[in-house]
PDB file of C-alpha atoms and ligand atoms in Angstrom:
ATOM      1  CA  MET W  56       8.838  -6.644   3.466  1.00 89.00           C
ATOM      2  CA  THR W  57       8.590  -5.468   7.068  1.00 96.00           C
ATOM      3  CA  PRO W  58       5.086  -5.528   8.551  1.00 98.00           C
ATOM      4  CA  LEU W  59       3.089  -2.298   8.515  1.00 98.00           C
ATOM      5  CA  LYS W  60       3.128  -0.915  12.064  1.00 98.00           C
ATOM      6  CA  LEU W  61      -0.365  -0.106  13.334  1.00 98.00           C
ATOM      7  CA  ALA W  62      -1.974   1.831  16.156  1.00 98.00           C
ATOM      8  CA  VAL W  63      -5.596   0.686  16.559  1.00 98.00           C
ATOM      9  CA  LEU W  64      -8.083   2.985  18.286  1.00 98.00           C
ATOM     10  CA  ILE W  65     -11.253   1.445  19.713  1.00 98.00           C
ATOM     11  CA  SER W  66     -14.206   2.322  21.918  1.00 98.00           C
ATOM     12  CA  GLY W  67     -16.116  -0.929  22.219  1.00 97.00           C
ATOM     13  CA  ARG W  68     -16.181  -4.668  21.757  1.00 97.00           C
ATOM     14  CA  GLY W  69     -13.205  -4.752  19.370  1.00 98.00           C
ATOM     15  CA  SER W  70     -14.421  -7.295  16.844  1.00 98.00           C
ATOM     16  CA  ASN W  71     -12.677  -5.414  14.029  1.00 98.00           C
ATOM     17  CA  LEU W  72      -9.471  -5.427  16.089  1.00 98.00           C
ATOM     18  CA  ALA W  73      -9.896  -9.191  16.484  1.00 98.00           C
ATOM     19  CA  ALA W  74     -10.355  -9.537  12.718  1.00 98.00           C
ATOM     20  CA  ILE W  75      -7.124  -7.616  12.087  1.00 98.00           C
ATOM     21  CA  LEU W  76      -5.249  -9.817  14.568  1.00 98.00           C
ATOM     22  CA  ALA W  77      -6.681 -12.989  12.997  1.00 98.00           C
ATOM     23  CA  ALA W  78      -5.593 -11.858   9.522  1.00 98.00           C
ATOM     24  CA  ILE W  79      -2.104 -11.047  10.802  1.00 98.00           C
ATOM     25  CA  GLN W  80      -1.953 -14.473  12.416  1.00 98.00           C
ATOM     26  CA  ALA W  81      -3.131 -16.113   9.192  1.00 98.00           C
ATOM     27  CA  LYS W  82      -0.479 -14.118   7.293  1.00 98.00           C
ATOM     28  CA  THR W  83      -3.052 -12.569   4.966  1.00 98.00           C
ATOM     29  CA  CYS W  84      -2.266  -9.128   6.423  1.00 98.00           C
ATOM     30  CA  ASN W  85       1.361  -8.044   6.620  1.00 98.00           C
ATOM     31  CA  ALA W  86       1.021  -5.827   9.666  1.00 98.00           C
ATOM     32  CA  THR W  87       1.761  -5.702  13.373  1.00 98.00           C
ATOM     33  CA  VAL W  88      -0.326  -3.975  16.032  1.00 98.00           C
ATOM     34  CA  LYS W  89       2.021  -1.889  18.188  1.00 98.00           C
ATOM     35  CA  ILE W  90      -0.523  -0.253  20.468  1.00 98.00           C
ATOM     36  CA  VAL W  91      -4.275  -0.356  21.096  1.00 98.00           C
ATOM     37  CA  ILE W  92      -5.798   2.807  22.522  1.00 98.00           C
ATOM     38  CA  SER W  93      -9.293   3.181  23.896  1.00 98.00           C
ATOM     39  CA  ASP W  94     -11.155   6.298  24.992  1.00 98.00           C
ATOM     40  CA  ARG W  95     -13.197   4.348  27.583  1.00 97.00           C
ATOM     41  CA  GLU W  96     -13.377   1.037  29.430  1.00 95.00           C
ATOM     42  CA  ALA W  97     -13.830  -1.136  26.350  1.00 97.00           C
ATOM     43  CA  PRO W  98     -14.107  -4.937  26.136  1.00 97.00           C
ATOM     44  CA  GLY W  99     -11.827  -4.807  23.094  1.00 98.00           C
ATOM     45  CA  ILE W 100      -8.893  -3.946  25.360  1.00 98.00           C
ATOM     46  CA  GLN W 101      -8.984  -7.532  26.640  1.00 98.00           C
ATOM     47  CA  ILE W 102      -8.610  -8.833  23.095  1.00 98.00           C
ATOM     48  CA  ALA W 103      -5.406  -6.816  22.769  1.00 98.00           C
ATOM     49  CA  GLN W 104      -4.144  -7.920  26.182  1.00 98.00           C
ATOM     50  CA  ALA W 105      -4.775 -11.570  25.323  1.00 98.00           C
ATOM     51  CA  ALA W 106      -2.526 -11.038  22.300  1.00 98.00           C
ATOM     52  CA  ALA W 107       0.159  -9.379  24.488  1.00 98.00           C
ATOM     53  CA  ILE W 108      -0.245  -6.039  22.716  1.00 98.00           C
ATOM     54  CA  PRO W 109       0.361  -2.870  24.763  1.00 98.00           C
ATOM     55  CA  THR W 110      -2.873  -1.056  25.606  1.00 98.00           C
ATOM     56  CA  VAL W 111      -3.779   2.277  27.070  1.00 98.00           C
ATOM     57  CA  THR W 112      -7.125   3.768  28.035  1.00 98.00           C
ATOM     58  CA  ILE W 113      -7.297   7.532  27.810  1.00 98.00           C
ATOM     59  CA  GLN W 114     -10.672   8.611  29.135  1.00 97.00           C
ATOM     60  CA  ARG W 115     -12.192  11.649  27.489  1.00 95.00           C
ATOM     61  CA  SER W 116     -13.595  12.742  30.871  1.00 94.00           C
ATOM     62  CA  ASP W 117     -10.057  13.141  32.271  1.00 97.00           C
ATOM     63  CA  PHE W 118      -9.370  16.054  29.893  1.00 98.00           C
ATOM     64  CA  PRO W 119     -10.961  19.517  29.847  1.00 98.00           C
ATOM     65  CA  THR W 120     -11.296  19.678  26.067  1.00 97.00           C
ATOM     66  CA  ARG W 121     -11.595  17.336  23.103  1.00 96.00           C
ATOM     67  CA  ARG W 122      -8.374  18.865  21.805  1.00 97.00           C
ATOM     68  CA  ASP W 123      -6.434  18.061  25.013  1.00 98.00           C
ATOM     69  CA  HIS W 124      -7.667  14.473  24.894  1.00 98.00           C
ATOM     70  CA  GLU W 125      -6.638  14.083  21.261  1.00 98.00           C
ATOM     71  CA  THR W 126      -3.248  15.685  21.928  1.00 98.00           C
ATOM     72  CA  LYS W 127      -2.544  13.070  24.613  1.00 98.00           C
ATOM     73  CA  ILE W 128      -3.518  10.233  22.270  1.00 98.00           C
ATOM     74  CA  THR W 129      -1.386  11.727  19.486  1.00 98.00           C
ATOM     75  CA  GLU W 130       1.630  11.850  21.817  1.00 98.00           C
ATOM     76  CA  ILE W 131       1.189   8.195  22.748  1.00 98.00           C
ATOM     77  CA  ILE W 132       0.886   7.113  19.125  1.00 98.00           C
ATOM     78  CA  ALA W 133       4.060   9.083  18.294  1.00 98.00           C
ATOM     79  CA  ASP W 134       5.974   7.002  20.863  1.00 98.00           C
ATOM     80  CA  TYR W 135       5.230   3.841  18.876  1.00 97.00           C
ATOM     81  CA  ALA W 136       6.423   5.158  15.487  1.00 96.00           C
ATOM     82  CA  VAL W 137       3.527   3.586  13.593  1.00 98.00           C
ATOM     83  CA  ASP W 138       2.903   3.672   9.855  1.00 98.00           C
ATOM     84  CA  LEU W 139      -0.890   3.686  10.038  1.00 98.00           C
ATOM     85  CA  ILE W 140      -3.616   4.554  12.553  1.00 98.00           C
ATOM     86  CA  VAL W 141      -6.734   2.400  12.285  1.00 98.00           C
ATOM     87  CA  LEU W 142      -9.995   3.677  13.761  1.00 98.00           C
ATOM     88  CA  ALA W 143     -11.848   0.433  14.483  1.00 98.00           C
ATOM     89  CA  GLY W 144     -15.075   1.479  16.146  1.00 97.00           C
ATOM     90  CA  TYR W 145     -13.480   4.568  17.726  1.00 98.00           C
ATOM     91  CA  MET W 146     -16.300   6.862  18.820  1.00 96.00           C
ATOM     92  CA  GLN W 147     -14.537  10.214  19.314  1.00 96.00           C
ATOM     93  CA  ILE W 148     -14.708  12.857  16.611  1.00 94.00           C
ATOM     94  CA  LEU W 149     -11.161  13.858  15.688  1.00 95.00           C
ATOM     95  CA  CYS W 150     -10.664  17.613  15.912  1.00 91.00           C
ATOM     96  CA  GLY W 151      -7.126  18.547  14.953  1.00 93.00           C
ATOM     97  CA  PRO W 152      -3.944  17.523  16.780  1.00 96.00           C
ATOM     98  CA  ILE W 153      -3.840  14.029  15.317  1.00 98.00           C
ATOM     99  CA  PHE W 154      -4.069  15.415  11.763  1.00 97.00           C
ATOM    100  CA  GLU W 155      -1.180  17.823  12.376  1.00 96.00           C
ATOM    101  CA  GLN W 156       1.089  14.835  12.994  1.00 96.00           C
ATOM    102  CA  PHE W 157      -0.526  11.916  11.153  1.00 97.00           C
ATOM    103  CA  GLY W 158      -2.829  13.621   8.629  1.00 93.00           C
ATOM    104  CA  ASP W 159      -2.372  11.166   5.779  1.00 94.00           C
ATOM    105  CA  LYS W 160      -2.028   8.019   7.866  1.00 98.00           C
ATOM    106  CA  ILE W 161      -5.468   7.455   9.405  1.00 98.00           C
ATOM    107  CA  ILE W 162      -8.173   5.074   8.163  1.00 98.00           C
ATOM    108  CA  ASN W 163     -11.656   4.337   9.480  1.00 98.00           C
ATOM    109  CA  ILE W 164     -14.258   1.597   9.019  1.00 98.00           C
ATOM    110  CA  HIS W 165     -17.829   2.857   8.782  1.00 98.00           C
ATOM    111  CA  PRO W 166     -20.945   0.642   8.560  1.00 98.00           C
ATOM    112  CA  SER W 167     -22.558   2.247   5.516  1.00 98.00           C
ATOM    113  CA  LEU W 168     -21.935   2.701   1.833  1.00 98.00           C
ATOM    114  CA  LEU W 169     -20.547   6.233   2.197  1.00 98.00           C
ATOM    115  CA  PRO W 170     -21.419   8.942   1.326  1.00 98.00           C
ATOM    116  CA  GLU W 171     -24.787   7.576   2.476  1.00 98.00           C
ATOM    117  CA  PHE W 172     -25.590   7.461   6.187  1.00 98.00           C
ATOM    118  CA  LYS W 173     -22.714   9.240   7.898  1.00 98.00           C
ATOM    119  CA  GLY W 174     -22.503   9.447  11.674  1.00 97.00           C
ATOM    120  CA  LEU W 175     -24.117   7.267  14.314  1.00 97.00           C
ATOM    121  CA  HIS W 176     -26.450   4.281  13.779  1.00 98.00           C
ATOM    122  CA  ALA W 177     -25.767   3.895  10.063  1.00 98.00           C
ATOM    123  CA  PRO W 178     -27.583   0.521   9.727  1.00 98.00           C
ATOM    124  CA  ARG W 179     -30.640   2.062  11.435  1.00 98.00           C
ATOM    125  CA  GLN W 180     -30.461   4.992   9.012  1.00 98.00           C
ATOM    126  CA  ALA W 181     -30.302   2.520   6.090  1.00 98.00           C
ATOM    127  CA  LEU W 182     -33.404   0.675   7.321  1.00 98.00           C
ATOM    128  CA  GLN W 183     -35.286   3.909   7.850  1.00 98.00           C
ATOM    129  CA  ALA W 184     -34.394   5.051   4.318  1.00 98.00           C
ATOM    130  CA  GLY W 185     -35.701   1.786   2.873  1.00 98.00           C
ATOM    131  CA  VAL W 186     -32.612   1.045   0.764  1.00 98.00           C
ATOM    132  CA  GLN W 187     -32.110  -2.422  -0.726  1.00 98.00           C
ATOM    133  CA  GLN W 188     -28.311  -2.436  -0.404  1.00 98.00           C
ATOM    134  CA  ALA W 189     -26.301  -1.510   2.656  1.00 98.00           C
ATOM    135  CA  GLY W 190     -22.660  -2.173   3.480  1.00 98.00           C
ATOM    136  CA  CYS W 191     -19.451  -0.789   4.874  1.00 98.00           C
ATOM    137  CA  THR W 192     -16.678   1.548   3.804  1.00 98.00           C
ATOM    138  CA  VAL W 193     -12.998   1.846   4.651  1.00 98.00           C
ATOM    139  CA  HIS W 194     -11.809   5.386   4.024  1.00 98.00           C
ATOM    140  CA  TRP W 195      -8.976   7.778   4.750  1.00 98.00           C
ATOM    141  CA  VAL W 196      -9.886  10.060   7.635  1.00 98.00           C
ATOM    142  CA  THR W 197     -10.093  13.809   7.158  1.00 96.00           C
ATOM    143  CA  PRO W 198     -11.331  16.423   9.633  1.00 94.00           C
ATOM    144  CA  GLU W 199     -14.827  16.271   8.110  1.00 94.00           C
ATOM    145  CA  LEU W 200     -16.788  13.349   9.611  1.00 93.00           C
ATOM    146  CA  ASP W 201     -16.962  10.149   7.479  1.00 94.00           C
ATOM    147  CA  SER W 202     -15.997  12.085   4.346  1.00 94.00           C
ATOM    148  CA  GLY W 203     -12.405  11.227   3.378  1.00 97.00           C
ATOM    149  CA  PRO W 204     -11.317   9.403   0.218  1.00 98.00           C
ATOM    150  CA  ILE W 205     -12.816   5.913  -0.039  1.00 98.00           C
ATOM    151  CA  ILE W 206     -10.385   2.973  -0.117  1.00 98.00           C
ATOM    152  CA  ALA W 207     -12.928   0.163  -0.566  1.00 98.00           C
ATOM    153  CA  GLN W 208     -16.537  -0.790   0.085  1.00 98.00           C
ATOM    154  CA  ALA W 209     -18.504  -4.015   0.515  1.00 98.00           C
ATOM    155  CA  SER W 210     -22.260  -4.336  -0.057  1.00 98.00           C
ATOM    156  CA  VAL W 211     -24.846  -6.554   1.578  1.00 98.00           C
ATOM    157  CA  PRO W 212     -28.543  -6.988   0.726  1.00 98.00           C
ATOM    158  CA  VAL W 213     -31.202  -5.519   3.007  1.00 98.00           C
ATOM    159  CA  TYR W 214     -34.150  -7.871   3.579  1.00 98.00           C
ATOM    160  CA  ALA W 215     -37.715  -6.873   4.416  1.00 97.00           C
ATOM    161  CA  THR W 216     -37.423  -8.906   7.612  1.00 98.00           C
ATOM    162  CA  ASP W 217     -34.241  -7.158   8.786  1.00 98.00           C
ATOM    163  CA  THR W 218     -33.939  -5.541  12.173  1.00 98.00           C
ATOM    164  CA  GLU W 219     -31.130  -3.172  13.077  1.00 98.00           C
ATOM    165  CA  THR W 220     -29.353  -6.132  14.709  1.00 98.00           C
ATOM    166  CA  THR W 221     -29.605  -8.545  11.784  1.00 98.00           C
ATOM    167  CA  LEU W 222     -28.498  -5.888   9.299  1.00 98.00           C
ATOM    168  CA  SER W 223     -25.633  -4.698  11.537  1.00 98.00           C
ATOM    169  CA  ASN W 224     -24.412  -8.284  11.913  1.00 98.00           C
ATOM    170  CA  ARG W 225     -24.509  -8.867   8.140  1.00 98.00           C
ATOM    171  CA  ILE W 226     -22.519  -5.657   7.602  1.00 98.00           C
ATOM    172  CA  LEU W 227     -20.092  -6.531  10.409  1.00 98.00           C
ATOM    173  CA  GLU W 228     -19.169  -9.795   8.699  1.00 98.00           C
ATOM    174  CA  GLN W 229     -18.074  -7.750   5.700  1.00 98.00           C
ATOM    175  CA  GLU W 230     -16.224  -5.241   7.916  1.00 98.00           C
ATOM    176  CA  HIS W 231     -14.153  -8.094   9.298  1.00 98.00           C
ATOM    177  CA  ARG W 232     -13.093  -9.084   5.783  1.00 98.00           C
ATOM    178  CA  LEU W 233     -12.718  -5.585   4.307  1.00 98.00           C
ATOM    179  CA  LEU W 234     -10.656  -3.850   6.986  1.00 98.00           C
ATOM    180  CA  PRO W 235      -7.745  -6.345   7.064  1.00 98.00           C
ATOM    181  CA  ALA W 236      -7.843  -6.495   3.253  1.00 98.00           C
ATOM    182  CA  CYS W 237      -7.475  -2.709   3.040  1.00 98.00           C
ATOM    183  CA  ILE W 238      -4.604  -2.726   5.537  1.00 98.00           C
ATOM    184  CA  GLN W 239      -2.920  -5.369   3.402  1.00 98.00           C
ATOM    185  CA  THR W 240      -3.406  -3.216   0.283  1.00 98.00           C
ATOM    186  CA  ILE W 241      -1.828  -0.246   2.064  1.00 98.00           C
ATOM    187  CA  ALA W 242       1.052  -2.465   3.206  1.00 98.00           C
ATOM    188  CA  GLU W 243       1.626  -3.648  -0.369  1.00 97.00           C
ATOM    189  CA  ASN W 244       1.400  -0.175  -1.896  1.00 96.00           C
ATOM    190  CA  ARG W 245       3.660   1.660   0.503  1.00 92.00           C
ATOM    191  CA  SER W 246       6.744   3.273  -0.856  1.00 72.00           C
ATOM    192  CA  THR W 247       9.997   1.442  -0.212  1.00 63.00           C
ATOM    193  CA  ASP W 248      12.111   4.650  -0.292  1.00 50.00           C
TER     194      ASP W 248
HETATM  195  C1  GRF O 396     -18.425  -1.282  13.686  1.00 72.63           C
HETATM  196  O1  GRF O 396     -19.688  -1.475  13.146  1.00 72.63           O
HETATM  197  C2  GRF O 396     -17.778  -0.114  13.001  1.00 72.63           C
HETATM  198  O2  GRF O 396     -18.078   0.007  11.670  1.00 72.63           O
HETATM  199  C3  GRF O 396     -18.371   1.026  13.754  1.00 72.63           C
HETATM  200  O3  GRF O 396     -18.405   0.594  15.096  1.00 72.63           O
HETATM  201  C4  GRF O 396     -18.483  -0.813  15.118  1.00 72.63           C
HETATM  202  C5  GRF O 396     -17.337  -1.310  15.927  1.00 72.63           C
HETATM  203  O4  GRF O 396     -17.408  -2.661  16.213  1.00 72.63           O
HETATM  204  N1  GRF O 396     -17.662   2.253  13.521  1.00 72.63           N
HETATM  205  P1  GRF O 396     -16.197  -3.396  16.947  1.00 72.63           P
HETATM  206  O5  GRF O 396     -15.857  -2.623  18.201  1.00 72.63           O
HETATM  207  O6  GRF O 396     -15.043  -3.462  15.975  1.00 72.63           O
HETATM  208  O7  GRF O 396     -16.746  -4.754  17.261  1.00 72.63           O
END
């Protein structure tokens, strides 16, 4: 079957992007990354460039409104005719235009066991709440933040000695496994019509 065509949106270091690329390379994920888009100067862009993937940085500050910024990104994605948009550490809240065109084609990785600990600093929220299990979630994206249908989750233990960094790193290891696995599931389940 033809590889699932992806647009990957990032804002930071891009370790989840790297995990997707490694899984594609290892042939455990039947996908191809067509374009990587960042909303800021992000180290992850270099990961894409090293893999000869087209990249574009669309700074939020260059647009008067969140909607204008998202419209520009939506137009770029449309040029690449992708099957799936992957938010891999993308830090902008989506507000509308992208859903009008790609409403049922966007997934996100979030570092908590949703519906617990939505929003920023989820591992910190987990530590503050004193939970014994934390983890990550891959879910379909809807206009309500971190609330769309869950595709899969992975749990990790929380230890009494954990800091935000040690817990985040333990969760991140699972993110790197879970996100490519979910993309592969979507690739396998797509309709062949
Ligand atoms: C990950 O923890 C992801 O869950 C969160 O932002 C982080 C991105 O990391 N939304 P990276 O840029 O993929 O390394």
